[in-house]
Coordinates of C-alpha atoms in Angstrom, one line a residue:
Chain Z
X1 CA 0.0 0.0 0.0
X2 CA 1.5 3.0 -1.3
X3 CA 1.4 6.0 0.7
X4 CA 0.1 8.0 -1.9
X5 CA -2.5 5.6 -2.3
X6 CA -3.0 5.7 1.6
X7 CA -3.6 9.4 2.0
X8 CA -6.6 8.9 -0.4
X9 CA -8.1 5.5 1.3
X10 CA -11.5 5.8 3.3
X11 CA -10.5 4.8 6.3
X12 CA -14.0 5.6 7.9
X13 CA -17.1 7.5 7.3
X14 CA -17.8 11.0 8.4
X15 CA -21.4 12.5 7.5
X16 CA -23.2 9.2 7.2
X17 CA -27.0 8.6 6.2
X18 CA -28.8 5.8 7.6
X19 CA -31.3 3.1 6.4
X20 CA -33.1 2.8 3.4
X21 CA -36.4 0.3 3.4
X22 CA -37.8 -1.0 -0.1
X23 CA -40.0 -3.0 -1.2
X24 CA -42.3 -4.6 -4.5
X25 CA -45.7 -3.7 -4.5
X26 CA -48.5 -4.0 -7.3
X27 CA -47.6 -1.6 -9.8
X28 CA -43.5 -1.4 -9.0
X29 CA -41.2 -0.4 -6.1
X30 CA -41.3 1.7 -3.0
X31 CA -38.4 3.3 -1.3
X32 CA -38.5 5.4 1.7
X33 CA -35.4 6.9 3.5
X34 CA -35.2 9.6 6.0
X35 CA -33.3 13.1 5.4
X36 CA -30.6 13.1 7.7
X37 CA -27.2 13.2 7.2
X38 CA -25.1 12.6 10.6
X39 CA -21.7 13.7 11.7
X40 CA -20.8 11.2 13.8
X41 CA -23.5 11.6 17.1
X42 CA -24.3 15.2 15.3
X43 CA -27.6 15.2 13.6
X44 CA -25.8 17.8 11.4
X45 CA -27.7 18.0 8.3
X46 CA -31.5 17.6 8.1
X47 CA -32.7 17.8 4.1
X48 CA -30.1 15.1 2.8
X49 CA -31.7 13.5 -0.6
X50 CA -30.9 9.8 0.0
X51 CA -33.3 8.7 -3.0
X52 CA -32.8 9.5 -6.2
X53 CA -34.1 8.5 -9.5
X54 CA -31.3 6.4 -12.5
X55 CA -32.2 6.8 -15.8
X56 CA -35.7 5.9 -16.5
X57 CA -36.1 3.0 -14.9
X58 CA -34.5 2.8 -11.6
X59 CA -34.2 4.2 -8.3
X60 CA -30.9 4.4 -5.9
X61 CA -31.3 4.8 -2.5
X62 CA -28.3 5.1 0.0
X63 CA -27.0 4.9 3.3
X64 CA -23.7 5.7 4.3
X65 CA -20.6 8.1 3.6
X66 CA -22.2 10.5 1.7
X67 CA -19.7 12.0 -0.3
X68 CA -19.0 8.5 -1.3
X69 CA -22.7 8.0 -2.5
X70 CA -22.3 11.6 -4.4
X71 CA -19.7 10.2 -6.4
X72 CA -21.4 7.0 -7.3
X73 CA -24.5 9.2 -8.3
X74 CA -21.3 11.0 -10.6
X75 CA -20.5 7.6 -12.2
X76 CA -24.2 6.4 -13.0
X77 CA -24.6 10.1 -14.6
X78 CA -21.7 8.9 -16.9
X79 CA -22.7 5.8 -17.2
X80 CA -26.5 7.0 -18.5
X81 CA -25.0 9.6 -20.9
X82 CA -23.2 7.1 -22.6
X83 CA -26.1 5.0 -22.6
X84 CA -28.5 7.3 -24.2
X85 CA -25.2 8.4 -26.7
X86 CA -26.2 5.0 -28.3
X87 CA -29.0 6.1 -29.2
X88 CA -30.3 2.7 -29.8
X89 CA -33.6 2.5 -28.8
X90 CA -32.6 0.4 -25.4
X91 CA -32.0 1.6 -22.0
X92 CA -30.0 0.2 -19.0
X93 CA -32.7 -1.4 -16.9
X94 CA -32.5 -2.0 -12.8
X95 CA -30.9 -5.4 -13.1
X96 CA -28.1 -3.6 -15.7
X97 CA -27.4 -0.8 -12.9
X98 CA -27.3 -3.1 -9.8
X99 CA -24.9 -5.2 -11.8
X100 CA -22.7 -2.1 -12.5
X101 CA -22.6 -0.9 -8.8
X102 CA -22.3 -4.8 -7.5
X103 CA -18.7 -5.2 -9.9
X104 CA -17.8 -1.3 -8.7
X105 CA -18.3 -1.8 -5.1
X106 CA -16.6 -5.2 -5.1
X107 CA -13.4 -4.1 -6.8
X108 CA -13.2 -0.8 -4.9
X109 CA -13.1 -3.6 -1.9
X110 CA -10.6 -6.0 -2.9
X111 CA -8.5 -2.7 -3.6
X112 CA -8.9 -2.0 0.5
X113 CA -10.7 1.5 -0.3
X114 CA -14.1 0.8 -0.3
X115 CA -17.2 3.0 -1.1
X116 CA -18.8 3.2 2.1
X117 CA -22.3 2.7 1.2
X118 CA -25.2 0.0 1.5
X119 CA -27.1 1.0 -1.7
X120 CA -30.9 -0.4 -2.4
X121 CA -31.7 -0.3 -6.1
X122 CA -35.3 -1.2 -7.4
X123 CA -36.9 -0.6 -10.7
X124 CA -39.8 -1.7 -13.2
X125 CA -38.5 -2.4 -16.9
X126 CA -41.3 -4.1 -19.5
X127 CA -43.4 -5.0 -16.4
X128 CA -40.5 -6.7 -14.5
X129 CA -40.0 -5.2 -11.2
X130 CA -36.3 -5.6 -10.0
X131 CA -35.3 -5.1 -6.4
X132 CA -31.5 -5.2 -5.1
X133 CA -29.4 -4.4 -2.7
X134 CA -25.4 -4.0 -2.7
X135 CA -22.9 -2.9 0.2
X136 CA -19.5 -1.7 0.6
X137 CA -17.9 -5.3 0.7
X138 CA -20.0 -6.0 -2.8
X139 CA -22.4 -8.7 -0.6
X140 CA -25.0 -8.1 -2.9
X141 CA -28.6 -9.6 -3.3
X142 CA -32.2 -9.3 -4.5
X143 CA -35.5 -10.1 -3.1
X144 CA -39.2 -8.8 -2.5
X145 CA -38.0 -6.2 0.3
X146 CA -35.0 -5.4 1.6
X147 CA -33.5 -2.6 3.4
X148 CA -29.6 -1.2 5.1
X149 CA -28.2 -1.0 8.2
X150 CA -30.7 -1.2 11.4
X151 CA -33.5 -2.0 8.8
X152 CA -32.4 -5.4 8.4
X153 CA -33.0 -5.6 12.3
X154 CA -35.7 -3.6 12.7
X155 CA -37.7 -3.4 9.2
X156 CA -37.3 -6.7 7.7
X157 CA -39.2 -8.9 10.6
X158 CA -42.2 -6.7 10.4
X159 CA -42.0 -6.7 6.1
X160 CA -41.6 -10.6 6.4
X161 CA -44.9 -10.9 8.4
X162 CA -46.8 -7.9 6.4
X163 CA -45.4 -8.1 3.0
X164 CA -47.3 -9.6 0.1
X165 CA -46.8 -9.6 -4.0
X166 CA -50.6 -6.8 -4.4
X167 CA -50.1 -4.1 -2.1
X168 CA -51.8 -1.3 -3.5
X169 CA -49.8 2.2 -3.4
X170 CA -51.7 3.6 -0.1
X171 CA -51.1 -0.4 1.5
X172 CA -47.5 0.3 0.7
X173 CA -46.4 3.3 1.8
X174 CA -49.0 2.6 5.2
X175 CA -46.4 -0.6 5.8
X176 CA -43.1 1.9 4.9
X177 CA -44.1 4.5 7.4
X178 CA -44.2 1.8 10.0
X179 CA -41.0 0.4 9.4
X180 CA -39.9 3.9 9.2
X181 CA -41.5 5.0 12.9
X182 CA -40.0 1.6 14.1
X183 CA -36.7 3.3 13.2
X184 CA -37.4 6.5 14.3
X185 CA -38.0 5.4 17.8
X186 CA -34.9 2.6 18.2
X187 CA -32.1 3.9 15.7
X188 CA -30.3 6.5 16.7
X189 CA -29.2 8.6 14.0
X190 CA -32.7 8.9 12.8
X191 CA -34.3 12.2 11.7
X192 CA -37.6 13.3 11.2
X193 CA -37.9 14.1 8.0
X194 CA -38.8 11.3 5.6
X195 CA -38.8 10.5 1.7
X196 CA -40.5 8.3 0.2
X197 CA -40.1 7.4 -4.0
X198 CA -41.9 5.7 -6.2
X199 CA -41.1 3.7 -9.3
X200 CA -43.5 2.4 -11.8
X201 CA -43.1 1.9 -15.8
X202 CA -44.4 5.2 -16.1
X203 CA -41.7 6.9 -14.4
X204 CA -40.2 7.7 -11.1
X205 CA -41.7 9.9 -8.8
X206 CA -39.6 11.2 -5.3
X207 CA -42.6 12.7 -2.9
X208 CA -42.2 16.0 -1.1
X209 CA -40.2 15.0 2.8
X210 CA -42.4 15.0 5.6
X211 CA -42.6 14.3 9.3
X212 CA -44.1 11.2 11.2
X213 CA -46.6 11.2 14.2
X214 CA -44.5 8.9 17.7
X215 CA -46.3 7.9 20.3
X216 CA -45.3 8.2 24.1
X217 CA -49.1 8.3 25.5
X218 CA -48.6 4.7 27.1
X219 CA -49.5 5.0 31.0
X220 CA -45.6 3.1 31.6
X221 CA -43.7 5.9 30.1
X222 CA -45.5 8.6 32.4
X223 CA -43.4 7.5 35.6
X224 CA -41.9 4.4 34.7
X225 CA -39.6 4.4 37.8
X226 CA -42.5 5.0 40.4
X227 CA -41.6 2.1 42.9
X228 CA -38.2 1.2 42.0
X229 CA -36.4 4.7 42.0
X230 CA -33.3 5.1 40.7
X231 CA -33.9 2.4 37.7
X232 CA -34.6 3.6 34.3
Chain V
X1 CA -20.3 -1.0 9.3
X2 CA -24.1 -2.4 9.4
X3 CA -22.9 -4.0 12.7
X4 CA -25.2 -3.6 15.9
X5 CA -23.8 -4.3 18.9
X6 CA -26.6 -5.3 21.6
X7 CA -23.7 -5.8 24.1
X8 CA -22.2 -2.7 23.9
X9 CA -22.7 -1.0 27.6
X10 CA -26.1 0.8 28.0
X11 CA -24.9 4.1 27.7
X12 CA -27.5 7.2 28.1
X13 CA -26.4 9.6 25.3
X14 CA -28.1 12.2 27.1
X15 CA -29.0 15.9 28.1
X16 CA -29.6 16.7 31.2
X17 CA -29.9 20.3 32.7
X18 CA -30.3 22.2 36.1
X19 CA -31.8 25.4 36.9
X20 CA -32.2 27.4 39.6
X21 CA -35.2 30.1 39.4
X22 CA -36.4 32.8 42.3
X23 CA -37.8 29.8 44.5
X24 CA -36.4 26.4 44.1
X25 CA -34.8 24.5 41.1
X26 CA -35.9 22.6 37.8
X27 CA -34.2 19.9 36.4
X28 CA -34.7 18.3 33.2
X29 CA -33.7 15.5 30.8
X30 CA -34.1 13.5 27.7
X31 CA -35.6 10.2 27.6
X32 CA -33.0 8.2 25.5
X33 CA -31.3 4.9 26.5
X34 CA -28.7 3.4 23.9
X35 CA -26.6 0.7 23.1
X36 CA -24.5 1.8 20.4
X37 CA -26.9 2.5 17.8
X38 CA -30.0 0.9 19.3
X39 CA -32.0 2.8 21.6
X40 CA -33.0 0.2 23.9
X41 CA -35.3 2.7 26.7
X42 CA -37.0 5.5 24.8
X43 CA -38.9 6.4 27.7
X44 CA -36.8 6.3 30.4
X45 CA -36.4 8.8 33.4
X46 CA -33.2 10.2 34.1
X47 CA -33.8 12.6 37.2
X48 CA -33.7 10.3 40.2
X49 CA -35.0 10.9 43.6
X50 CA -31.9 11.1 46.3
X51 CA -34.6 12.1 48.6
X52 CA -38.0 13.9 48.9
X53 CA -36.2 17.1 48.2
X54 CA -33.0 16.2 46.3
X55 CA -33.0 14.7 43.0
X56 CA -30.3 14.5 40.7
X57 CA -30.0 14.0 36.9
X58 CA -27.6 11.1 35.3
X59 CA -25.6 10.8 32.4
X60 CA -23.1 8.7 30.8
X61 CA -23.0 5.0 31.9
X62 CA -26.1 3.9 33.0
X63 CA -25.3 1.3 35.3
X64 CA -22.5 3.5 37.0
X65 CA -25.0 6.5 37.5
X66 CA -27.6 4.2 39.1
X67 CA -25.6 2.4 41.1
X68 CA -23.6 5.8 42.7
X69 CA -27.2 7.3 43.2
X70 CA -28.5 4.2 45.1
X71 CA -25.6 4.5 47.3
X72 CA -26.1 8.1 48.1
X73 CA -29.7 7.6 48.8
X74 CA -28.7 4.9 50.8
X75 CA -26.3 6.9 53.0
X76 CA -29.0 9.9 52.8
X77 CA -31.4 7.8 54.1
X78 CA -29.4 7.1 57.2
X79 CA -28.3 10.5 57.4
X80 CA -31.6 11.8 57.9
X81 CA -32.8 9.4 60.4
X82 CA -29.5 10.5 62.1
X83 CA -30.2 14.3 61.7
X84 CA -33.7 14.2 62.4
X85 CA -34.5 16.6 59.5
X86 CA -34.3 16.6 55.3
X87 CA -30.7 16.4 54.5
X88 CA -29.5 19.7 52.7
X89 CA -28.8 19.6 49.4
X90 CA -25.4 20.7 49.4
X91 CA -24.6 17.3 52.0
X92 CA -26.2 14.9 49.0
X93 CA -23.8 16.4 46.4
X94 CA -20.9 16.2 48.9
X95 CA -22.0 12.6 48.7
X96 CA -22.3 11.8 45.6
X97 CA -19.1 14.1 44.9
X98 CA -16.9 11.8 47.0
X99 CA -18.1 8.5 45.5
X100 CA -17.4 10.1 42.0
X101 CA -13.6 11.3 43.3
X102 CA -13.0 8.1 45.2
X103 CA -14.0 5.7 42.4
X104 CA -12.4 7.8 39.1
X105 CA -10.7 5.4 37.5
X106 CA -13.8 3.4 37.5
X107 CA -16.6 5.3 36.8
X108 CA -18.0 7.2 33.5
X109 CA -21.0 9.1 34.7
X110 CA -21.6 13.0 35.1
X111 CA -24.3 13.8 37.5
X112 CA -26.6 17.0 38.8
X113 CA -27.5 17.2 41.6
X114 CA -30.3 19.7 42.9
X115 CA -33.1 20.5 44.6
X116 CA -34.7 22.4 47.9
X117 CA -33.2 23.1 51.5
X118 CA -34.6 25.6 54.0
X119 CA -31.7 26.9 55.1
X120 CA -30.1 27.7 51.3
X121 CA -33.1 27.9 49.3
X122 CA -32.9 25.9 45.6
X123 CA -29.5 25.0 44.5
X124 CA -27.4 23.3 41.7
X125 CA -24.5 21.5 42.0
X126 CA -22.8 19.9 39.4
X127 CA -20.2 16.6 39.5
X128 CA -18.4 16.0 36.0
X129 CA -16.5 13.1 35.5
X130 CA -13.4 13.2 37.5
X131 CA -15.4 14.0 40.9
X132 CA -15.4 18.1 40.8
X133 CA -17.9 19.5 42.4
X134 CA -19.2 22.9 41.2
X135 CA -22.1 25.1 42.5
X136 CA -24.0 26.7 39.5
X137 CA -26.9 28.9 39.3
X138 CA -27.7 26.1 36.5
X139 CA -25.4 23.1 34.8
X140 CA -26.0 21.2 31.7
X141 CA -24.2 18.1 31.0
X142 CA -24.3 14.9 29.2
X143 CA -23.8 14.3 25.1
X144 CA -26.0 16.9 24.0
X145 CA -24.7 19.5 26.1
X146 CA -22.5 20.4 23.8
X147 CA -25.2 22.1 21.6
X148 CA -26.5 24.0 24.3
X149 CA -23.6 26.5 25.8
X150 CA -24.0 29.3 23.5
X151 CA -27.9 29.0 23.9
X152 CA -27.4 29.4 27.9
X153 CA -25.0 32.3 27.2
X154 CA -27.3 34.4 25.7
X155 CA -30.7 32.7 27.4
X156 CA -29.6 32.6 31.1
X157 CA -30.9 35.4 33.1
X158 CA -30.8 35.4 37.3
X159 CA -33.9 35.7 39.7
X160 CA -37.1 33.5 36.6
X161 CA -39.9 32.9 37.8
X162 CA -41.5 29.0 38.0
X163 CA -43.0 28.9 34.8
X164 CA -39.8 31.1 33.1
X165 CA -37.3 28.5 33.8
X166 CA -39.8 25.6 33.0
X167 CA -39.8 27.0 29.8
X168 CA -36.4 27.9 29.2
X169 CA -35.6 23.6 30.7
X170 CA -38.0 22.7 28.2
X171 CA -36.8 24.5 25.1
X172 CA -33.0 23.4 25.9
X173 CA -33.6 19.9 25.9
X174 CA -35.9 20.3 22.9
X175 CA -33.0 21.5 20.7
X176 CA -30.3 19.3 22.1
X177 CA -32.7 16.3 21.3
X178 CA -32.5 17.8 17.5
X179 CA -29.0 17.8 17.1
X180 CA -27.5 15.0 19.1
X181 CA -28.0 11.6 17.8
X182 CA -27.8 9.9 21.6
X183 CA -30.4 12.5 23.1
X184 CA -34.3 11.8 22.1
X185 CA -37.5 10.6 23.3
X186 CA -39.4 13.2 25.7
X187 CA -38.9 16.1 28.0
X188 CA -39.0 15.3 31.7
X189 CA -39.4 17.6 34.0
X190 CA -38.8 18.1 38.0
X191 CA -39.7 21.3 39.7
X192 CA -38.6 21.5 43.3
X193 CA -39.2 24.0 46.0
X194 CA -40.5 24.9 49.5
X195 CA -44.0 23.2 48.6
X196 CA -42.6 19.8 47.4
X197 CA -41.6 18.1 43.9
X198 CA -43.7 18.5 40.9
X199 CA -42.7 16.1 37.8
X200 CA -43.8 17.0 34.7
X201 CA -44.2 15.0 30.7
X202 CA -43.8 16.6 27.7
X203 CA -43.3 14.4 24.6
X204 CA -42.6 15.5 21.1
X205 CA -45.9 17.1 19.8
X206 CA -45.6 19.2 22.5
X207 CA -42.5 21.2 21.5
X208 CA -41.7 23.4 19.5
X209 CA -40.3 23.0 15.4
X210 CA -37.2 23.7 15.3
X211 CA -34.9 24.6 12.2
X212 CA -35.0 22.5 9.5
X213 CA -37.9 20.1 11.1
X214 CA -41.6 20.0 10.0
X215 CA -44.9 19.6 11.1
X216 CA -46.1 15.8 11.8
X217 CA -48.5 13.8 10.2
X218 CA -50.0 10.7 10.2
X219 CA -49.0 9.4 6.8
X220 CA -47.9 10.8 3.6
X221 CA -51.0 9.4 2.1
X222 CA -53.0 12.8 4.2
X223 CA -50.7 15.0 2.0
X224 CA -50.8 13.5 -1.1
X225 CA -55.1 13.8 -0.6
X226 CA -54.7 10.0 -1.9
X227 CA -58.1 8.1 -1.1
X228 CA -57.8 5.9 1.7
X229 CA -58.5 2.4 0.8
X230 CA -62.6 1.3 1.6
X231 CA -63.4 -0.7 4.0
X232 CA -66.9 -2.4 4.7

């Protein structure tokens, strides 16, 4: 390892987003994300767009070093330019894209300088919905829902019992914004301020960020430590 | 790097803050318990009763600040059987100040201590790590702290009323909750003075936006005016 090579190497992550849930639903995918873009324990920036639409038929979301997921949203821009530069009449589908990140992200790794990023990628091309996921040691996968960091823990369970092949739009975005209050109360570097995307063969669509309703009205959370003071 | 560590020490991120005010004190705190990234007590209370008019906040490790403050309300117990009137308050934060000092090396918890005597009125002491003890007309302390000591430069003002530095406990905690990642949940409350303890619950619908944050909602699907889905 060359120190000029060294001086360049992520060695960790500094303004980091955190999960992305996805998942197939009737007419294509939905995506959902929350805005927030961490500096270590800092919830330093609050309107971070972790979703963003590939092409015509796919959607990227991230989690992670930003700046790293920045210049991966550098090299798919490239990599649709030259696409539609063909001219051809065919366009690089969601399978095509995941592919491309999987081989980046795997030989960034093997070259110890990872991008450090767990992306989701989803997309509808001629009626085929496609949902992936790839992370920063190139472990990549697809399946019917799948979602980064503490939405493996805390999403997936609750998409594995709730989950099936005809959710309607409203049925699917109602089961996002509970995984998403799930993570709002038990991860950490969670913000407020949620996105959710949409893409169908018609087109991608990224909703306007909003704010969810929590819940502290249970009678235990009023004075939980009546009769055994000092506990929690 | 999508590594949770359920093992990790509970830790409580934390802000806590003490105040003193024209007739007693208010403390205040967050609600947030976590273990690395998960927050495994969203709800829990942080200002613990010494005795019925001492109470001290707690920060840092969880297990060392609950086990130093059963101690001391051990020994305060005794004491006042001994004295045959409430302890002062200065006396519990000697207390706690000396288990602190004598156990350094061990010990990763930063504590307030204040409350209601009759022979100094309200007071605030605060024990950092290390075991210093430091009287304060009010303290803060705790992760999200940090975000809070220009705020209390230019918000601080001698001789409040009740309701004044209620307010001024309440909006504190509420902005530390939006900025550090290990402060969150709800706003507790404990006013004390001549007339006894009052505890007070104020979770996040109560408080104010703050920069950057929006209004809450049940679901997107609200905003979008999408049509709920029947139901016979």
């Amino acid at each position: 390892m060359d120190s000029v090579a060294d001086s360049q190497r992520t060695l960790y992550p500094y303004v980091t987003g955190s999960s992305v849930v996805a998942i197939k639903y009737k007419d294509g995918i939905l995506m959902a994300a929350d805005m927030g873009g961490s500096y270590g324990s800092t919830l330093r920036y609050k309107s971070v767009e972790r979703l963003k639409p590939i092409g015509k038929h796919s959607l990227l979301g991230a989690s992670g070093e930003i700046s790293d997921f920045q210049e991966i949203m550098r090299y798919l821009d490239e990599l649709i330019l030259v696409d539609n530069m063909w001219d051809d009449g065919n366009s690089l589908g969601p399978k095509e894209v995941h592919n491309y990140l999987t081989r980046v992200m795997y030989n960034r790794r093997n070259k110890f300088n990872p991008l450090w990023n767990s992306l989701v990628l989803g997309g509808v091309k001629k009626g085929e919905k496609y949902l992936g996921t790839v992370n920063m040691i190139g472990i990549n996968y697809e399946d019917n829902h799948v979602a980064t960091g503490l939405g493996n823990h805390l999403a997936r369970p609750i998409l594995r019992d709730e989950w099936n092949e005809n959710l309607t739009f409203e049925e699917g975005v109602k089961l996002l914004e509970k995984c998403m209050r799930v993570l709002l109360y038990r991860d950490r570097s969670a913000v407020n301020k949620i996105q959710i995307s949409k893409i169908t063969e018609e087109g991608a669509t990224v909703y306007p960020p909003f704010s969810l309703r929590t819940y502290w009205e249970f009678s235990a959370f009023q004075n939980p430590t009546a009769g055994a003071e000092g506990s929690w | 790097m999508d590594q949770v560590d359920f093992n990790a020490p509970h830790s409580m991120g934390t802000t806590i803050i003490g105040v003193t005010y024209n007739g007693g004190v208010v403390l205040g705190a967050d609600s947030r318990t976590s273990t690395g990234v998960y927050v495994a007590n969203r709800a829990s209370d942080k200002i613990t009763k010494l005795t019925d008019n001492v109470y001290v906040c707690r920060s840092g490790s969880a297990a060392d600040s609950q086990v130093v403050s059963d101690y001391v309300r051990y020994f305060l117990h005794q004491h006042t059987i001994q004295l045959g009137q409430p302890a002062t308050v200065k006396v519990a934060a000697n207390l706690v100040r000396l288990l602190a000092y004598n156990n350094k090396n061990n010990l990763q918890t930063g504590l307030i201590v204040g409350g209601w005597d009759k022979y100094e009125g309200g007071q605030i002491y605060g024990v950092p790590l290390g075991g210093t003890i430091v009287q304060q007309p009010f303290a803060i302390g705790g992760s999200g702290s940090s975000y809070l000591y220009g705020f209390f430069d230019q918000a601080w003002k001698e001789g409040m009323t009740q309701d004044e530095a209620e307010e001024l406990v309440k909006k504190a905690v509420s902005l530390a909750i939006a900025r550090d990642g290990a402060s969150g949940g709800v706003v507790r409350t404990v006013i004390i003075n001549s007339e006894g303890v009052t505890r007070n619950f104020y979770p996040g619908d109560q408080l104010p936006i703050w920069h950057d944050e929006l209004e809450s909602h049940n679901s997107l699907l609200d905003i979008l005016g999408a049509p709920e889905p029947m139901n016979i």
